[in-house]
Structure formats: C-alpha cells, structure tokens
Amino acid sequence: MESEGISAIVVPLILLTLRQTTPLVLAGLGGIFSERVGVVNIALEGMMLIGGFVGIWVGQSAGVLAGALAAILSGALTGSLHLFMTQRLKMDHIISGVAINLLALNGTTYLLRKLYVMAEPIRDASVPTTIPVGYFIALTLSLPFLAHFVLYKTAFGLRLRAVGESAESVRMAGLTPIRLRTAGLLISGMLGGLAGAYLALSQVGRFSDDMVSGRGFIALAAVVCGRWTPLGAALAALIFGFFDALQLQLQGVVNIPSQFLLMVPYVFTILAALVLRPTPPAALGREEETEG
Amino acid sequence: MSGATPEKGNFMRLLYGLLTAFLIVTLWGCEAPPPPEKRGETPGGVSGSRPEVSGAALRIAMVTDAGGIDDKSFNASSWAGLTRAHEEFQFAMKPVFIESREQSDYETNLTDLALKGNHLIFAVGYLTEDALKKVAPRFPDVKFAIIDGNAPDLPNCLALKFREQEGCFLAGYLAGKMSRTKKIAYVGGMEGALMKRFEVGYIAGARTAEPGIQVQVKYIGNWTDMPKGKDLAILLMSQGVDILFAAAGKGGEGVLRAVNERGPGFYAIGVDADQDYMFPGRVLTSMMKRVDNAVYETVADLYRGKWKPGERVLGIREGGLSLSPMKYTRKDVPPKVLEEIEKLTRMIAEGKLIVPTNDEELAKFVAPKI
C-alpha cells in the first residue's frame, strides 16, 4: 500500500484536495448566487452550520438522504431570513450576515447540548451510515458548469445578474426585483445548506459545534478571487483546497511553520484583489427599493 | 427614502427587538446559573464582605475553553471532576459551567461567574491565563483554579499543571511496539509549549520502543475542525501510518473516526479522557490526563477548608497521568509489552527516567535500558 514512488504521495494528496475543496465550492457557488443578485453574503458560514446540524438531526431518524434534503431546506430558510432582513428591513448586509452567523453558531451549539450532550440519556449527534463522499465530489465537479450555464446562457440567469447591477433597470424592464433576489437567496441558501450536509452527513458523519471552522469565509474569499463567476470561484476554491492539503502534507517534512501555510488563502485573496482588481456586481450591498 | 409608514416603523422596531432578544438568549449559553442572592458586592467585585465558605454551601463553576463542554476530553474531564465532587459532597447548588468561544469571552465569563456568587471557579486551559490575571485581583473572596496555565501570584489563585510528557511517553512506547509499518503519527491541535510536551514525550517513547521509527508530526491549526482532523488521518493512513495519537480536541475525534472507518490494522490513541469506548477495539489506549482528579481534589480541599494557593504539578507519581485500562485492546497487546510499560511507569514515578519536554531535550535524550 506504500512506496510505489511518486503516486503514493500524489494520489492521496489529490483525494485530500478534493475533499477539502468540496465544501468550499458548494458554499462558494452559494455565495455567487447571493452576491450576483446584489446581496452580500457573509452568512455562508452560518448556513453551513445550520445545514449540518439539521442534516444530522433529521438524518438520524429519516435517513441520510432525507437529512441532506432537510439541510438544503434549512439553508433556503436561512437564506430567506437574510433576504428578509436585508431587503424588507433594509438592514446592512454585513450586520445581517454577522447576526445569522452568531445565531447559527450559538443556536446549533445550544441545541446540540439540549438534544444530545446534556440530554437524558445522552445521545450522539451522528449518523450510522454516511453519504459516500464521491457523490459530493461529483457534484463539486459538475455544479460550477451548471451554475455557469444558468447564469450566462439562460434568460433567468441574465435577469439574476441584471438585478445585481441595478434593481431599477430591472423594474424598468417590467420585472419585480424582489422576486429575482428571492430566487438568488434561496439558491444561495440551498447550496450553503448542501455544503453543511457534506461536512456533517458525508465527510464526518457527526455534528460538532463550530465544525465548519471558517470554511464559509474561505468560500467567500474564493468568490472574490474568482471575480463572482462560478468557474472562477471553483478554481479559486480548488487552489485553496490544494494549498490546505499541501500544507498538511508538508508539515513536519519541510521546515516551514504551519501557521505560515495556513495563511495562504488569505494572502492569495489579498494578492488577487490587488492584481485582478475584481469588480463586484454594481448593486452589491446597496440599499434599493426592490418591491413593487 | 423608502417612506416607511409609522406602522411599518413599529413593526421593524419590534422585529429588531425580537432578534436582539433572541441573540442575547442564545449568546447567554446553556445552563445559566440561577440569579445570585445579593451579597452586597459592588459591580467592581471589591467587597471583602463575603465570608470564607466551605462545606455544602459551596458554589462552584467552571469556564471552558473554545473546545466546549462536549470535547470528550479536556473540558469534559474537568466537568466530570466537578460532577463527581457534587455527587459526593451534595452541594446545595449544582456546579455550573459557561462555554467560551473566543479569547475575548474568558474575561467576561470569569467576571460573570464571580459576580454570580460562586466561591470557586475553574478556568480551563492556558488560553484563560490573561483573563484570570485581570479578573482574579478584583475578586479577592473568590477562589480561582486555572488548569494547564500559570496563575497570578495571589492568595486566591491556584494553578493545576501536568507533566503530560510522562503519559505521552508511555503512549509513544506502546505505539512504537504495536506499529507494524514502523510509521506512526502525532496529530495536535495548535502548536505551543504545552502541545510540544505531548509531541516530544510521544516521540521519545516511540524511539525507546523502536529506535528507527518514523513519527509524523502534524497540527490541524485549531481545536474544532473535525472534518480536517478526519481528512488528515485518511492522508496519513494512506501513506503507511498505522497508529495515530490524536491530541486535537474535536479534530482529534475526526482522527478517531477515520481510523475506525479504516478498520483492523490501524489504531488511534485517545487523549485526556478515556476515549477507548468511543470506537471499541480501534482506540489502542488513551493518554489520560486526570484533570477530573485534579479538579475533584481541589474542590475536596476547599470543602474541607484546606485550600492552598500556588501551583500543583501532577505527573505519573501524583496520579495525574496514566494510560487508560485498555478495556477493549488489552488482549491485542503482547504481555511482555504491558510488563515493559509497567516498568517504565515505575521508572518515571521514581524519577529514574526524565522525559524530555522540548526539541533540545529530545535531541539529547538517551533511551533507557529496560
């Protein structure tokens, strides 16, 4: 099982890269569908956490596939909350996102304690069988192309992108901006929930508090580096995933402090921001009248 | 701008209010202790009016580190010690805990528990050091015990420390003897002096068992990333590592899960608490840090009115560290190896074997004759 030369190192590294990249790509696509309709989405982290928790909770009694479906729905629900707060209440998008993240982190931790750890009798927040990781990797390899097709080759995608540039012009064209934003946020939430389902139901098989550990933010960094395009974001996520896998492989082998390698995604983001000068959708985070 | 009508404004205010209330409730965390009876303390905490309390009237609390009460190791073990003390001494008030998420939570949580009238507060983990330094002087009547960290030089502070390297040495020795590929790994949470003791002790033990052994050293970078712990373990096993010592909080549980899924031929080694039960047969042993004993004894001392501030360092001799009883795996270990481990345990307890604590000492370390 070892020492077949270079492939003994490379194949596990590729597999590790794919496993690390999957949640970033799924959540990153979620970020795109939100931001392309003009809503800043730092709530991805929270969407993933809620998705993961709900996935395990439902998955325990109704099976893992039902769990994954519930995770997707819970993500959509979280997306609607973000939509409601940013569009209806005109709350600042960042504040709404932070509120959702805090709510998700503390809410899932609280429920984990109440329903599992401190319950009588103690229950384990895990599922006996997991969804094969391969399913999610296949999704990761195909969804960016599907998202690209939807956004750039369909009328629906054109409208989504238009509302992210200017709600006013969309209204002039006889469409209702809020409906498009609703669609974007629902898709965004579903993908965020799916990313959480991957972590909890497939990759680990258990929910633990803060198991997302910042992946939502890295996914958002991938969105920026990928200039708000599905293929670009997926590529950026792949690079982040690769560097993460590489630093795990190199630790203790070469004498580079691990903290240094852990910085890579962030340094990369700053560099990309300087070099690529990505332009966000024009209406991103802007307060506009979207109803009526 | 959007011309909100008065009704709409009120509606929004109500929603903001509800949302804020909800956030506060969730941020409060679980197990909020009952409201304290007023003892006339000022918010600053400088009162001097709280009488020395011992016996069943004691109120005890703990602040977890970011690992949370559910880490199945360090925090959980501390809590087990408190629970055991409560069962034995039947305090009028059940002990309480507050979980911390971030560095900034420690000071708030410690202050909060001190203001709520607790007599003894445990601060779990070295990350609470700075917070304790700020909070302890403000509450001279409240006793603080920090686990794994340095306590400020005050009559109300006690530091409970461990010579982890001693227990890790035994775990490393067992791993070295049991590995068939002669490749083993250590997976830590975050690098630092404390985790270095784990790492170095483990390596020294492994080299004592098997001079040519290869020990891979990896750090996850935090204590919460269970998915990454699992992925890292999968990577290591695919490269020929067959025994993995996981000292990485929840990330460590990810390592255990990966080993369990891989199945026979691979072992994990648990940490802090006896984690053997989690995956029977796949967890070779656990390097038990008897935080529960240390916590229990500290409470017992205070209960009997024998509180002593300062520092207590526990090693194998003091019963602070040991390997788990290996309930599920003892039958897989050759009796000779078990005998050797007992002998090493005695050597360490008698001070005949000094286990290295950092890289320099490890470089100079000469494996003992058994």
XYZ file of C-alpha atoms in Angstrom:
662
model
C 0.000 0.000 0.000
C 3.028 2.266 0.062
C 6.225 3.323 -1.667
C 5.050 2.979 -5.233
C 7.157 6.030 -5.806
C 5.569 9.370 -6.504
C 1.992 8.158 -6.935
C 1.917 7.024 -3.296
C 2.252 10.679 -2.351
C 0.330 12.314 -5.169
C -2.862 10.242 -5.257
C -3.701 10.732 -1.562
C -2.883 14.415 -1.971
C -5.325 14.764 -4.867
C -8.028 12.967 -2.902
C -7.383 15.180 0.108
C -7.529 18.273 -2.112
C -10.903 17.206 -3.495
C -12.269 16.513 -0.019
C -11.070 19.886 1.227
C -12.316 21.703 -1.867
C -15.841 20.284 -1.958
C -17.410 22.378 0.826
C -15.640 25.479 -0.469
C -17.011 25.034 -3.977
C -20.561 24.319 -2.830
C -20.614 27.245 -0.426
C -18.769 29.442 -2.924
C -21.451 28.853 -5.560
C -23.958 29.750 -2.858
C -22.080 32.990 -2.360
C -22.234 33.747 -6.068
C -25.998 33.342 -6.369
C -26.458 35.722 -3.466
C -23.925 38.322 -4.491
C -24.840 38.282 -8.166
C -28.352 39.410 -7.215
C -26.863 42.191 -5.103
C -26.897 40.735 -1.577
C -23.596 40.458 0.304
C -23.499 37.033 1.891
C -21.126 36.559 4.775
C -23.786 34.294 6.275
C -22.447 31.265 4.375
C -20.695 30.029 7.494
C -23.969 30.101 9.396
C -25.871 28.460 6.548
C -23.379 25.603 6.572
C -23.611 25.172 10.330
C -27.398 25.140 10.325
C -27.403 22.792 7.351
C -25.020 20.443 9.107
C -26.999 20.372 12.310
C -30.393 19.956 10.676
C -28.907 17.323 8.383
C -27.777 15.182 11.303
C -30.936 15.828 13.289
C -33.255 14.744 10.505
C -30.821 12.200 9.119
C -30.839 10.220 12.347
C -34.500 9.358 12.158
C -35.327 9.650 8.477
C -32.129 8.523 6.776
C -29.188 10.465 5.423
C -30.761 11.428 2.111
C -33.743 12.957 3.870
C -31.208 14.609 6.138
C -29.420 16.140 3.183
C -32.739 17.365 1.800
C -33.609 18.910 5.151
C -30.185 20.544 5.247
C -30.857 22.106 1.851
C -34.259 23.347 3.003
C -32.838 24.746 6.237
C -30.282 26.597 4.143
C -33.042 28.039 1.999
C -34.818 29.139 5.169
C -31.652 30.825 6.428
C -31.339 32.473 3.025
C -34.885 33.797 3.337
C -34.058 35.238 6.749
C -31.104 37.054 5.221
C -33.341 38.221 2.397
C -35.981 39.454 4.801
C -33.525 41.351 6.940
C -31.620 42.943 4.075
C -34.484 43.636 1.671
C -37.550 44.136 3.815
C -35.903 45.592 6.915
C -33.135 47.262 4.871
C -30.626 46.061 7.416
C -26.980 46.424 6.486
C -25.999 43.227 4.695
C -22.883 42.659 6.781
C -24.780 43.128 10.044
C -27.484 40.746 8.940
C -24.814 38.221 7.969
C -22.999 38.546 11.285
C -26.304 38.156 13.137
C -27.063 34.967 11.223
C -23.591 33.577 11.847
C -23.833 34.263 15.576
C -27.310 32.841 15.688
C -26.170 29.737 13.823
C -23.065 29.141 15.929
C -24.719 29.660 19.278
C -28.056 28.217 18.266
C -26.628 24.943 16.947
C -24.313 24.659 19.965
C -27.235 25.226 22.290
C -29.396 22.662 20.522
C -26.521 20.196 20.423
C -26.284 20.474 24.196
C -30.032 20.305 24.781
C -30.831 17.487 22.380
C -27.679 15.405 22.632
C -24.847 16.072 25.032
C -26.893 17.085 28.056
C -29.933 15.015 27.174
C -31.055 12.122 29.342
C -29.980 9.659 28.160
C -27.021 11.132 26.319
C -27.329 10.798 22.567
C -24.635 11.003 19.949
C -25.133 13.575 17.189
C -24.023 11.165 14.500
C -25.456 9.027 11.734
C -24.600 5.320 11.425
C -24.033 5.404 7.674
C -22.766 8.354 5.700
C -23.428 9.523 2.174
C -20.438 8.460 0.047
C -18.048 11.385 -0.378
C -17.887 10.567 -4.096
C -21.426 11.861 -4.662
C -20.488 15.253 -3.351
C -17.217 15.328 -5.247
C -19.150 14.581 -8.439
C -21.485 17.475 -7.598
C -18.483 19.693 -6.976
C -17.033 18.880 -10.356
C -20.293 19.453 -12.231
C -22.199 22.192 -10.382
C -19.845 25.047 -11.334
C -20.552 24.325 -15.016
C -24.273 24.111 -14.365
C -24.154 27.396 -12.476
C -22.170 28.938 -15.313
C -24.786 27.741 -17.790
C -27.678 29.067 -15.715
C -26.088 32.460 -15.123
C -24.773 33.105 -18.620
C -26.902 31.070 -21.035
C -30.436 31.423 -19.728
C -32.841 34.346 -19.536
C -33.290 33.616 -15.850
C -29.551 33.964 -15.292
C -29.449 37.205 -17.251
C -32.198 38.595 -15.027
C -30.418 37.456 -11.880
C -27.270 39.195 -12.974
C -29.212 42.294 -14.024
C -30.808 42.741 -10.608
C -27.352 42.625 -9.090
C -26.302 45.508 -11.284
C -29.352 47.678 -10.877
C -32.747 46.878 -9.429
C -34.133 49.994 -11.057
C -33.333 48.934 -14.602
C -34.841 45.509 -13.938
C -38.034 47.191 -12.847
C -37.954 49.314 -15.978
C -37.855 46.098 -17.945
C -41.113 45.097 -16.281
C -39.738 42.586 -13.786
C -40.008 42.511 -9.997
C -36.535 42.864 -8.469
C -37.509 41.272 -5.146
C -38.607 38.074 -6.856
C -35.233 37.715 -8.528
C -33.420 38.432 -5.290
C -35.611 35.866 -3.553
C -34.659 33.306 -6.165
C -30.965 34.135 -5.776
C -31.042 33.953 -1.985
C -32.978 30.689 -1.969
C -30.462 29.066 -4.312
C -27.651 30.535 -2.239
C -29.064 29.142 0.981
C -29.692 25.743 -0.549
C -26.082 25.489 -1.681
C -24.843 26.665 1.721
C -27.018 24.039 3.402
C -25.734 21.421 0.984
C -22.151 22.328 1.891
C -23.069 21.819 5.553
C -24.690 18.496 4.700
C -21.456 17.405 3.054
C -19.430 18.095 6.177
C -21.861 16.550 8.640
C -23.537 13.742 6.724
C -20.848 12.655 4.319
C -17.392 13.739 5.306
C -17.575 13.148 9.068
C -20.927 11.575 9.912
C -21.325 13.650 13.050
C -22.181 17.212 14.001
C -19.932 19.044 16.421
C -20.097 22.676 17.335
C -18.196 25.006 15.052
C -17.264 22.103 12.809
C -17.402 24.461 9.805
C -14.393 26.286 11.299
C -14.294 29.271 8.960
C -14.923 27.469 5.659
C -17.784 29.859 4.885
C -15.385 32.767 4.894
C -12.798 30.988 2.781
C -15.585 30.192 0.315
C -16.427 33.881 0.190
C -12.769 34.666 -0.446
C -12.946 32.203 -3.345
C -15.944 34.125 -4.714
C -13.971 37.373 -4.687
C -10.839 35.791 -6.167
C -12.988 34.147 -8.822
C -14.478 37.541 -9.737
C -18.012 36.459 -8.893
C -18.063 33.807 -11.614
C -18.859 30.143 -10.897
C -15.873 28.739 -12.765
C -13.509 31.324 -11.332
C -14.720 30.734 -7.805
C -14.469 26.965 -8.225
C -10.911 27.339 -9.465
C -10.015 29.598 -6.545
C -11.608 27.109 -4.141
C -9.565 24.351 -5.742
C -6.395 26.359 -5.218
C -7.292 26.990 -1.571
C -8.122 23.322 -1.104
C -4.862 22.311 -2.725
C -2.760 24.597 -0.546
C -4.542 23.329 2.520
C -3.843 19.738 1.513
C -0.270 20.642 0.674
C 0.397 22.307 3.997
C -0.951 19.238 5.816
C 1.337 17.057 3.720
C 4.399 19.258 4.166
C 4.077 19.832 7.898
C 6.953 18.239 9.721
C 8.551 17.307 6.383
C 9.838 20.712 5.376
C 10.710 23.279 7.960
C 8.025 25.863 7.266
C 5.871 26.867 10.229
C 2.340 25.532 9.737
C 0.866 28.921 10.643
C 2.598 30.311 7.594
C 0.972 27.822 5.267
C -2.411 28.358 6.936
C -2.240 31.981 5.776
C -2.117 31.018 2.126
C -5.828 31.500 1.252
C -5.865 34.935 2.819
C -2.622 36.102 1.235
C -3.889 34.752 -2.048
C -7.123 36.727 -1.646
C -5.289 39.957 -0.982
C -2.992 39.368 -3.944
C -5.955 38.558 -6.176
C -7.697 41.719 -5.025
C -4.600 43.740 -5.908
C -3.778 42.058 -9.192
C -7.152 41.138 -10.651
C -8.969 44.203 -9.331
C -12.238 42.284 -9.357
C -15.340 44.400 -9.753
C -18.275 43.295 -7.663
C -21.821 43.488 -9.032
C -22.729 47.174 -9.102
C -25.713 46.934 -6.763
C -23.938 44.663 -4.246
C -24.903 45.673 -0.736
C -26.566 48.850 -1.931
C -29.891 49.849 -0.486
C -32.538 49.975 -3.174
C -36.243 49.794 -3.484
C -36.881 46.270 -4.663
C -40.567 45.802 -4.048
C -43.473 46.976 -6.062
C -36.004 57.147 1.471
C -38.296 54.187 1.301
C -41.009 56.131 3.110
C -41.706 53.787 5.990
C -45.118 54.374 7.465
C -45.348 54.663 11.267
C -46.844 51.166 11.486
C -44.050 49.767 9.413
C -41.534 51.530 11.638
C -43.032 49.994 14.757
C -43.145 46.609 13.144
C -39.491 46.895 12.267
C -38.568 48.003 15.748
C -40.434 45.031 17.157
C -38.567 42.683 14.850
C -35.213 44.193 15.696
C -36.109 43.854 19.346
C -37.113 40.224 18.966
C -33.986 39.438 17.023
C -31.778 41.103 19.597
C -33.571 39.298 22.401
C -33.103 36.005 20.617
C -29.425 36.694 20.102
C -28.941 37.588 23.735
C -30.689 34.423 24.829
C -28.564 32.241 22.598
C -25.369 34.078 23.482
C -26.198 33.533 27.123
C -25.287 29.928 26.511
C -26.746 26.969 28.242
C -27.165 26.287 31.905
C -27.403 29.860 33.010
C -26.956 29.726 36.776
C -29.819 30.871 38.965
C -29.750 34.506 39.979
C -27.380 35.098 42.871
C -28.706 36.197 46.199
C -27.485 39.690 46.759
C -24.438 39.728 48.962
C -23.833 43.427 48.792
C -20.956 43.194 46.383
C -20.305 46.120 44.137
C -20.112 45.525 40.411
C -16.374 46.014 40.643
C -16.288 42.953 42.830
C -14.255 44.570 45.587
C -16.413 43.812 48.554
C -14.448 41.983 51.188
C -17.735 41.069 52.819
C -18.062 37.554 51.522
C -17.288 35.140 54.336
C -14.941 32.205 53.918
C -17.192 29.356 52.868
C -16.618 25.645 52.963
C -18.860 22.615 53.152
C -22.137 22.078 51.377
C -22.839 25.778 50.860
C -20.035 25.973 48.300
C -20.910 27.195 44.856
C -18.609 26.021 42.142
C -18.375 26.902 38.487
C -16.117 26.484 35.520
C -15.305 28.317 32.300
C -14.475 26.083 29.360
C -12.054 26.990 26.635
C -13.048 27.042 22.973
C -13.187 23.246 22.888
C -16.510 23.349 24.693
C -18.015 21.022 27.275
C -18.584 18.400 24.578
C -14.939 17.927 23.596
C -14.946 14.410 25.080
C -11.555 15.205 26.508
C -10.187 18.117 28.412
C -13.237 20.213 29.268
C -15.451 17.170 29.605
C -12.960 15.656 32.019
C -12.896 18.805 34.155
C -16.652 18.782 34.244
C -16.648 15.110 35.221
C -14.460 16.032 38.198
C -16.918 18.725 39.254
C -19.872 16.403 38.829
C -18.166 13.737 40.904
C -17.434 16.266 43.643
C -21.055 17.366 43.608
C -22.323 13.805 43.874
C -20.076 13.136 46.818
C -20.408 16.374 48.741
C -24.027 17.167 47.774
C -23.624 20.900 47.397
C -26.822 22.862 47.786
C -26.183 24.389 44.370
C -25.237 22.274 41.380
C -21.961 23.324 39.772
C -22.385 25.377 36.602
C -20.296 25.976 33.519
C -20.075 28.627 30.842
C -18.616 27.823 27.477
C -16.216 30.190 25.789
C -15.924 30.617 22.069
C -13.196 33.141 21.711
C -10.336 34.666 23.587
C -12.490 37.678 24.374
C -15.066 35.517 26.172
C -12.823 34.397 29.006
C -12.724 37.641 30.916
C -16.454 38.178 30.565
C -17.277 34.641 31.633
C -14.944 34.642 34.628
C -16.276 38.001 35.790
C -19.808 36.858 35.262
C -19.370 33.743 37.375
C -17.558 35.674 40.092
C -20.365 38.233 40.259
C -22.944 35.474 40.469
C -21.648 34.465 43.874
C -19.568 31.402 43.102
C -16.860 30.533 45.594
C -14.552 28.533 43.398
C -14.170 28.994 39.663
C -12.155 26.764 37.383
C -10.630 28.330 34.299
C -9.906 25.539 31.859
C -6.928 25.820 29.543
C -3.870 28.021 29.225
C -5.703 30.446 26.966
C -7.554 31.745 30.042
C -4.297 32.934 31.663
C -4.544 36.595 30.677
C -8.196 36.858 31.590
C -7.521 35.357 35.003
C -4.739 37.843 35.612
C -7.238 40.646 35.127
C -10.220 39.155 36.931
C -8.679 37.454 39.995
C -7.383 40.622 41.722
C -10.871 42.146 41.521
C -12.468 39.294 43.452
C -10.225 38.513 46.418
C -13.008 36.464 48.039
C -13.477 34.192 45.073
C -11.066 31.315 44.568
C -9.784 30.607 41.078
C -8.080 27.489 39.806
C -6.590 27.512 36.338
C -5.927 24.238 34.595
C -2.807 23.982 32.450
C -1.877 27.616 32.834
C 0.051 29.958 35.083
C -1.852 31.565 37.921
C -1.166 35.093 39.100
C 0.702 35.196 42.415
C -2.364 35.793 44.587
C -3.735 34.033 47.662
C -6.963 33.225 45.795
C -5.332 31.563 42.798
C -4.168 28.023 42.177
C -2.533 26.594 39.075
C -3.031 22.934 38.238
C -0.427 21.658 35.820
C 0.605 18.329 34.408
C 3.776 16.706 33.164
C 1.997 15.469 30.047
C 5.221 14.246 28.504
C 5.274 11.372 31.006
C 1.956 9.903 29.919
C 2.693 10.579 26.249
C 5.971 8.719 26.644
C 4.060 5.589 27.630
C 1.619 6.051 24.748
C 4.536 6.504 22.341
C 6.235 3.390 23.670
C 3.102 1.324 23.162
C 2.621 2.774 19.661
C 6.227 2.020 18.785
C 5.845 -1.598 19.890
C 2.466 -2.091 18.199
C 3.137 -0.428 14.842
C 3.693 -2.919 12.066
C 4.699 -0.376 9.441
C 7.028 1.427 11.863
C 5.341 4.638 10.864
C 3.228 6.408 13.455
C 1.818 9.907 13.758
C 1.028 12.614 16.255
C -1.857 14.954 15.402
C -2.028 18.064 17.573
C -4.458 20.955 17.719
C -2.423 24.132 17.916
C 1.321 24.363 18.296
C 2.696 25.723 21.547
C 4.795 24.842 24.573
C 2.034 22.695 26.073
C 1.411 20.629 22.957
C 5.180 20.368 22.434
C 5.343 18.335 25.656
C 2.788 15.913 24.193
C 4.662 15.691 20.919
C 8.145 15.287 22.359
C 7.120 12.806 25.051
C 5.361 10.677 22.439
C 8.366 10.712 20.111
C 10.778 9.855 22.945
C 8.590 6.912 23.954
C 8.307 5.663 20.387
C 12.069 5.854 19.867
C 12.636 3.987 23.092
C 10.465 1.178 21.767
C 11.815 1.237 18.228
C 14.909 3.361 17.512
C 14.327 3.638 13.761
C 10.638 4.555 13.948
C 9.254 7.331 11.795
C 6.947 9.721 13.679
C 4.958 12.174 11.562
C 4.037 15.360 13.411
C 1.022 17.346 12.212
C -1.023 20.187 13.638
C -4.574 20.930 12.500
C -4.355 24.610 13.449
C -7.390 24.765 15.769
C -9.396 22.589 18.173
C -12.735 22.493 16.358
C -12.147 21.285 12.810
C -13.377 17.712 12.971
C -13.577 17.352 9.155
C -9.955 18.353 8.738
C -8.824 16.009 11.500
C -10.530 13.177 9.704
C -9.082 14.087 6.314
C -5.602 14.415 7.765
C -5.869 10.952 9.311
C -7.016 9.491 5.994
C -3.988 11.059 4.311
C -1.591 9.708 6.915
C -3.033 6.200 6.794
C -2.854 6.140 3.002
C 0.855 6.846 3.388
C 1.525 3.896 5.619
C 0.971 5.321 9.115
C -0.840 2.738 11.218
C -1.062 4.309 14.695
C -2.198 7.896 15.218
C -2.095 9.763 18.506
C -4.823 12.412 18.360
C -4.417 15.348 20.736
C -6.519 17.871 18.855
C -9.846 18.411 20.609
C -12.724 17.813 18.212
C -10.267 17.473 15.359
C -8.926 14.517 17.299
C -12.324 12.898 17.268
C -12.182 13.230 13.497
C -8.930 11.256 13.596
C -10.577 8.527 15.693
C -13.475 8.339 13.253
C -11.153 7.970 10.278
C -9.249 5.155 11.981
C -12.491 3.417 12.877
C -13.679 3.568 9.276
C -10.377 2.218 8.033
C -10.744 -0.746 10.376
C -8.413 -3.514 11.608
C -4.697 -2.945 11.201
C -4.978 0.665 12.309
C -5.174 2.157 15.775
C -5.843 5.583 17.194
C -4.673 6.771 20.594
C -7.061 8.991 22.502
C -6.234 11.826 24.829
C -7.173 13.451 28.135
C -10.203 11.297 28.965
C -10.585 7.549 28.450
C -11.745 7.618 24.827
C -11.388 3.866 24.280
C -15.156 3.371 24.476
C -15.814 5.657 21.519
C -14.685 3.096 18.958
C -14.112 -0.150 20.858
C -11.070 -2.005 19.593
C -9.855 0.805 17.351
C -8.630 3.086 20.105
C -5.489 1.348 21.314
C -5.315 3.345 24.509
C -5.893 6.856 25.779
C -3.291 9.088 27.360
C -5.411 10.068 30.305
C -4.752 13.377 31.879
C -6.621 13.104 35.117
C -7.944 16.636 35.069
C -11.015 15.182 36.744
C -8.914 14.038 39.711
C -7.156 17.375 39.960
C -10.458 19.242 39.848
C -12.092 16.865 42.305
C -9.239 17.145 44.785
C -9.183 20.910 44.560
C -12.901 21.010 45.353
C -12.417 18.476 48.146
C -9.661 20.597 49.671
C -11.865 23.652 49.698
C -14.793 21.612 51.058
C -12.639 20.549 53.988
C -11.306 24.064 54.440
C -7.814 23.122 53.249
C -7.475 25.406 50.231
C -3.864 26.163 49.293
C -2.937 28.677 46.606
C 0.107 28.417 44.371
C 0.920 25.662 41.951
C 0.343 21.924 41.841
C 2.146 19.931 39.173
C 0.859 16.430 38.627
C 2.721 13.673 36.886
C 2.584 9.908 36.909
C 3.776 9.813 40.517
C 0.906 12.040 41.690
C -1.686 10.072 39.747
C -2.173 12.940 37.310
C -1.438 10.896 34.205
C -1.879 7.317 33.109
C -2.746 5.149 30.171
C -6.363 4.007 30.001
C -7.178 0.498 31.269
C -7.378 -0.604 27.584
C -10.624 -2.412 28.142
C -11.052 -3.422 24.502
C -7.468 -3.740 23.287
C -5.513 -5.263 26.173
C -5.894 -8.716 24.616
C -4.166 -7.496 21.422
C -1.056 -6.285 23.245
C 1.721 -8.830 23.985
C 2.064 -9.366 27.746
C 5.754 -8.539 27.503
C 4.960 -5.051 26.227
C 2.479 -4.488 29.037
C 5.161 -5.517 31.539
C 7.647 -3.131 29.971
C 5.137 -0.310 30.192
C 4.592 -1.028 33.856
C 8.321 -0.969 34.379
C 8.659 2.354 32.541
C 5.787 3.751 34.579
C 7.666 2.876 37.752
C 10.896 4.346 36.422
C 9.163 7.634 35.658
C 7.353 7.689 39.001
C 10.616 7.078 40.852
C 12.334 9.830 38.930
C 14.822 7.430 37.289
C 13.598 8.355 33.834
C 13.252 12.015 32.937
C 11.128 12.517 29.829
C 12.119 15.405 27.526
C 9.786 18.384 27.204
C 11.134 20.228 24.156
C 13.130 19.687 20.977
C 16.512 20.378 22.582
C 15.938 17.887 25.357
C 14.639 15.391 22.831
C 17.834 15.715 20.793
C 19.875 14.870 23.908
C 17.525 12.130 25.078
C 19.062 8.699 25.501
C 16.610 5.813 25.519
C 16.667 3.993 28.843
C 17.507 0.320 29.237
C 14.503 -1.749 30.154
